C-alpha atoms as a printed R data frame, in Angstrom:
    type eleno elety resid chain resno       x      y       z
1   ATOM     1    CA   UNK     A     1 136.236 32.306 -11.434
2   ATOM     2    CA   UNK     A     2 137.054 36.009 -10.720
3   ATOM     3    CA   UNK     A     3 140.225 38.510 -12.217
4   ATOM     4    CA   UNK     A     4 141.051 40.591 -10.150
5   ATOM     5    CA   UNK     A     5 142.131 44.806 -11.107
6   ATOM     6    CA   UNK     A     6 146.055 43.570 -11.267
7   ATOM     7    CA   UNK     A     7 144.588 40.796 -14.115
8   ATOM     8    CA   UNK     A     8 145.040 37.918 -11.470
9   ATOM     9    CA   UNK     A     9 142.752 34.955 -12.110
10  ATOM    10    CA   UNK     A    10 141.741 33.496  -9.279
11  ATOM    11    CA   UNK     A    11 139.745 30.399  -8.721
12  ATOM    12    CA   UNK     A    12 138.604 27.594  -5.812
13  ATOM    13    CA   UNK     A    13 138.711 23.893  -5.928
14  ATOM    14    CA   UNK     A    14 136.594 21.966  -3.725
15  ATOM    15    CA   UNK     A    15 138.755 18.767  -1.947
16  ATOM    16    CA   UNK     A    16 139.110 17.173   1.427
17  ATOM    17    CA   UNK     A    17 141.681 19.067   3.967
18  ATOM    18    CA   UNK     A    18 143.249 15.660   4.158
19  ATOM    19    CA   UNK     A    19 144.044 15.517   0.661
20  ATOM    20    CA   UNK     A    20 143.063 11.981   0.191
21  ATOM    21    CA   UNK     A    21 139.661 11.986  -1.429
22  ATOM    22    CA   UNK     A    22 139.972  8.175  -1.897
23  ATOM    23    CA   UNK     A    23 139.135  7.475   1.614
24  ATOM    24    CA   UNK     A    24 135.915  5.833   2.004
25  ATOM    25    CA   UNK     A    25 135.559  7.302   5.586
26  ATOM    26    CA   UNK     A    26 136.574 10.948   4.656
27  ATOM    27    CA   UNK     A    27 138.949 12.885   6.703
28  ATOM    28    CA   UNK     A    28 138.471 13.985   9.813
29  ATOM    29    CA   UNK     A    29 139.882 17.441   9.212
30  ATOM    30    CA   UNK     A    30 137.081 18.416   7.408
31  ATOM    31    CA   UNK     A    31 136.944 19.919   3.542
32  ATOM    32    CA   UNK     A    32 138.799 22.903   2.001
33  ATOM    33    CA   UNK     A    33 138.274 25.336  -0.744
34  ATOM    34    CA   UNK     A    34 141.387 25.745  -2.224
35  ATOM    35    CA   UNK     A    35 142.059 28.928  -3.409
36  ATOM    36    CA   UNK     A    36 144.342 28.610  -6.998
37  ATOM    37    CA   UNK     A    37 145.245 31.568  -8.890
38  ATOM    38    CA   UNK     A    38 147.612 32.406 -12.793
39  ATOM    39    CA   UNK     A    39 148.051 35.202 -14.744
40  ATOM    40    CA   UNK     A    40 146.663 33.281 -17.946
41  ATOM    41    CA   UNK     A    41 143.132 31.859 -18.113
42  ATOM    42    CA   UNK     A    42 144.313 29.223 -20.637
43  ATOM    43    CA   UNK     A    43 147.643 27.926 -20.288
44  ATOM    44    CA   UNK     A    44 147.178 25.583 -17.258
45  ATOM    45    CA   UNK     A    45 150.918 25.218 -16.108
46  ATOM    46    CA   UNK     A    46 150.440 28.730 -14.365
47  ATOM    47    CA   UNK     A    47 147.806 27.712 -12.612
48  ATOM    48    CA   UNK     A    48 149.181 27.707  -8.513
49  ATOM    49    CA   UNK     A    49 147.563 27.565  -5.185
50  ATOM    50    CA   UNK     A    50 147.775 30.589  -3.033
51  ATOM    51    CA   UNK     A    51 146.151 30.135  -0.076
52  ATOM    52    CA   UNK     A    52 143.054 28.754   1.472
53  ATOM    53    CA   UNK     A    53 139.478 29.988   1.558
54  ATOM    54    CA   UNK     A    54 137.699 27.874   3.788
55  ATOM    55    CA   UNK     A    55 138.742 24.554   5.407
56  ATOM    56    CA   UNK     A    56 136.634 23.163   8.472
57  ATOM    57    CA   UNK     A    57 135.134 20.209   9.489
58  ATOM    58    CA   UNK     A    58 131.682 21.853  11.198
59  ATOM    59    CA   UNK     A    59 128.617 21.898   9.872
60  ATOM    60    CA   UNK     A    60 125.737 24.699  10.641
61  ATOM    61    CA   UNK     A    61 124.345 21.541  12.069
62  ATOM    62    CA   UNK     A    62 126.248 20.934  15.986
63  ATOM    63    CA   UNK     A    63 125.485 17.162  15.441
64  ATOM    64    CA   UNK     A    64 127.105 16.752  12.109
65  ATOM    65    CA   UNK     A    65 130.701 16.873  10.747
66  ATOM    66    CA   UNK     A    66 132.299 17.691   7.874
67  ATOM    67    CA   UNK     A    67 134.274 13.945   6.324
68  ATOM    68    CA   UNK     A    68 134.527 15.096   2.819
69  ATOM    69    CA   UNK     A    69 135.059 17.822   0.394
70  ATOM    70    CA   UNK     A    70 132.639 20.999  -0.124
71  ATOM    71    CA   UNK     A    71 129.713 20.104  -2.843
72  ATOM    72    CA   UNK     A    72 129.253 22.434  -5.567
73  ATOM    73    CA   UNK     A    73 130.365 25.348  -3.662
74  ATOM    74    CA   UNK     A    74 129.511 29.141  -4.680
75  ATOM    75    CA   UNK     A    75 130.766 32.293  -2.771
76  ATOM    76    CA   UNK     A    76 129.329 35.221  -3.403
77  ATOM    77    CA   UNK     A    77 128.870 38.998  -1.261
78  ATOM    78    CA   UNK     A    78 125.545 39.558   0.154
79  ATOM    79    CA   UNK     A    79 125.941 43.602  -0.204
80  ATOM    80    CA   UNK     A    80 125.099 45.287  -3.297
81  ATOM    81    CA   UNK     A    81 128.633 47.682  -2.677
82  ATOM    82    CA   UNK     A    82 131.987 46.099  -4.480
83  ATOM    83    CA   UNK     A    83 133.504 43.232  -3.276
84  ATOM    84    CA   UNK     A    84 136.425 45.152  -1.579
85  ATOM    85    CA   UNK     A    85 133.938 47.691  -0.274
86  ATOM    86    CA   UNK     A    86 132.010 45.209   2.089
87  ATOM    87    CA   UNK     A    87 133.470 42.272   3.279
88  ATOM    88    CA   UNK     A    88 131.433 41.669   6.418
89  ATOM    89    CA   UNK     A    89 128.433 39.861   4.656
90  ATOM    90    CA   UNK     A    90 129.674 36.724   2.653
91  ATOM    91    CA   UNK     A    91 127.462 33.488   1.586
92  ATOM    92    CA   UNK     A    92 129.625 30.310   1.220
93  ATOM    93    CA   UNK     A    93 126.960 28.080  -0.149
94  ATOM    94    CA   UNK     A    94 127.906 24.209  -0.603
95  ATOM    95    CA   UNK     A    95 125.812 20.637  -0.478
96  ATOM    96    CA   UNK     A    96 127.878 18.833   2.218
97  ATOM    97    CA   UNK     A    97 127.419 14.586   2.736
98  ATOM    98    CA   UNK     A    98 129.124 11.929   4.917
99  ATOM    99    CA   UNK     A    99 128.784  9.484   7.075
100 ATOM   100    CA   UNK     A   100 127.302  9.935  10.531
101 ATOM   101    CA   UNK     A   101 127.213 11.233  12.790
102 ATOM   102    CA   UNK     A   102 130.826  9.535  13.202
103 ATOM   103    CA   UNK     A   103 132.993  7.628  10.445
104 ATOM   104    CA   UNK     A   104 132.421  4.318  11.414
105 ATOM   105    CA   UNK     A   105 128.930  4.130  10.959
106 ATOM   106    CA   UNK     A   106 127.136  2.848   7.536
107 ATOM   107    CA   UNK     A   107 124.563  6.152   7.763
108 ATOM   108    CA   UNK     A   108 125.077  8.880   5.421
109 ATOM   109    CA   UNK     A   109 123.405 12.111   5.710
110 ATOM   110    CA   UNK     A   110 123.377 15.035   2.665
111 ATOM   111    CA   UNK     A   111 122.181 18.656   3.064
112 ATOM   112    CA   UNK     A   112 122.794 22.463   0.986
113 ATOM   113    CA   UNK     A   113 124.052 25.127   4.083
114 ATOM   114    CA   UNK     A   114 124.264 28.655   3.915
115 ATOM   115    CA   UNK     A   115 127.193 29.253   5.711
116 ATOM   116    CA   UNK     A   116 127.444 33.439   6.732
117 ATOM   117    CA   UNK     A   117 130.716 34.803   7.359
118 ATOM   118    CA   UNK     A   118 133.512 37.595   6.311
119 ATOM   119    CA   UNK     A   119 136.734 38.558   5.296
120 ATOM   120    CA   UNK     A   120 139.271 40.622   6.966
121 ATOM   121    CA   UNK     A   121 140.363 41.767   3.206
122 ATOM   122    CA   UNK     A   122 139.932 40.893  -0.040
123 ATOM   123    CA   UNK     A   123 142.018 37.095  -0.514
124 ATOM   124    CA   UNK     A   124 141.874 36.339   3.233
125 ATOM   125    CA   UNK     A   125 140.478 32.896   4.569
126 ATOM   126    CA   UNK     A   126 136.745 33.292   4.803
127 ATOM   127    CA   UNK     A   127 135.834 33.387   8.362
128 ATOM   128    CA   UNK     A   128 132.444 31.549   9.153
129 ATOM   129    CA   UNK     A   129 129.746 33.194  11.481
130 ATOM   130    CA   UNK     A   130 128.194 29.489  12.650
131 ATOM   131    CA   UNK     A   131 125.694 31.393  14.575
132 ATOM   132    CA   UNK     A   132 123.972 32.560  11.574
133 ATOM   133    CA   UNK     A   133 124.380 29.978   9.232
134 ATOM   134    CA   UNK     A   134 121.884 27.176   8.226
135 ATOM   135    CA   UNK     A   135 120.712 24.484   6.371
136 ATOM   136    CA   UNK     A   136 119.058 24.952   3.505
137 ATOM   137    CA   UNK     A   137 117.538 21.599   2.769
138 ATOM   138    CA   UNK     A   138 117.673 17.500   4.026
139 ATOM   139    CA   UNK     A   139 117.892 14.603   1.893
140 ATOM   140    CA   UNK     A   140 119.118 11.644   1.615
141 ATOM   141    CA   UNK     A   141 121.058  9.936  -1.314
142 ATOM   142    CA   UNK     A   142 118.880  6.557  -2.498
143 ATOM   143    CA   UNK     A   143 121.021  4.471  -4.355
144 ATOM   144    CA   UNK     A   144 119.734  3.413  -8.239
145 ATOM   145    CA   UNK     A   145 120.419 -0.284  -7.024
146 ATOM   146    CA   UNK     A   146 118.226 -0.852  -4.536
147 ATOM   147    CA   UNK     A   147 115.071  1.698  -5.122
148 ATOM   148    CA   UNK     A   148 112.079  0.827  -2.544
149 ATOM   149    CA   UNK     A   149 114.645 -0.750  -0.015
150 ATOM   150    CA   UNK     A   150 113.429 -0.490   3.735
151 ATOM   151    CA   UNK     A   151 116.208  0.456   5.146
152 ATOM   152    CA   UNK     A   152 116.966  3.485   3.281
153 ATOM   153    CA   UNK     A   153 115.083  6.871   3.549
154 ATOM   154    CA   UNK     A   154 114.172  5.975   7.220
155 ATOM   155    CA   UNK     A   155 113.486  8.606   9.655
156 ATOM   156    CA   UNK     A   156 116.110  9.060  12.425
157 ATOM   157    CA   UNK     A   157 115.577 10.182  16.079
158 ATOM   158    CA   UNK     A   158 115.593 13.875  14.908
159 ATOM   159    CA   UNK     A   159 113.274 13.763  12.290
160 ATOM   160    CA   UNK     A   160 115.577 14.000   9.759
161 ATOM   161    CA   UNK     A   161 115.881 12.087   6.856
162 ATOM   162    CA   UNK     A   162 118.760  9.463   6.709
163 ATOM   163    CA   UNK     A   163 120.201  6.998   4.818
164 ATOM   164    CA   UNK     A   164 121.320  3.913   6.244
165 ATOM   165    CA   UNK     A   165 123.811  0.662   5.117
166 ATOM   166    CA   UNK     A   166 126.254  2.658   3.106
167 ATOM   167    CA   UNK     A   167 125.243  2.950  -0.827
């Protein structure tokens, strides 16, 4: 949550770019941080969208895609200078999960990225630089249910963790 020098207060919501975050297999067109913006903090009828920060369906990780929306996104500017001053060095940060490595499959996979990127100006889509983004961590999600169940945590071809037979 930012305001801006005109007193605009601008925000992002994290869904899916299908819009249909009920879908058990995601959406193929990846997630989107939707940017929403009002001249009042509190009165939540002025809240509108205006535009779109983000929406893919990569991963820093060639093998993986995108099904669902972002994870506890942040985006913040890696230069000390203003915001408007430097726009070449931005950190979208966001846990990303889904199944894999396509939508039919019962594996889910869950990992933080640091996806690097810029802005042309200040309120444009953030454009990603995939080359020097990464992942920040692997895990897998082990379901309360079934705790000490073979087939989840298992090691897949890569050496990464996965999670197998849904949740």
């Amino acid at each position: 949550l930012t305001r801006t020098p005109d007193g605009i207060w601008r925000t992002a919501i994290a869904i899916d770019a299908c819009n249909v975050t009920s879908d058990h297999y995601g959406c193929p067109l990846g997630a989107r941080e939707q940017i929403w913006e009002s001249t009042s903090l509190m009165n939540t009828s002025e809240w509108k969208p205006n535009g779109v920060l983000l929406e893919s369906n990569k991963t820093c990780l060639d093998f993986l895609h995108q099904h669902t929306e972002f994870v506890t996104p942040d985006y913040v500017s890696l230069s000390r200078k203003k915001a408007s001053e430097s726009l070449n060095d931005r950190l979208f940060l966001t846990a990303t999960y889904g199944p894999g490595p396509c939508c039919q499959f019962s594996t889910y996979w869950n990992f933080a990225q640091a996806i690097i990127g810029m802005e042309e100006k200040v309120g444009d889509p953030f454009q990603p630089d995939w080359a020097r983004s990464r992942p920040l961590d692997w895990s897998a999600f082990r379901p309360i249910y079934s705790p000490g169940r073979r087939e989840f945590n298992q090691t897949g071809k890569d050496g990464l963790y996965i999670t197998s037979n849904g949740f």
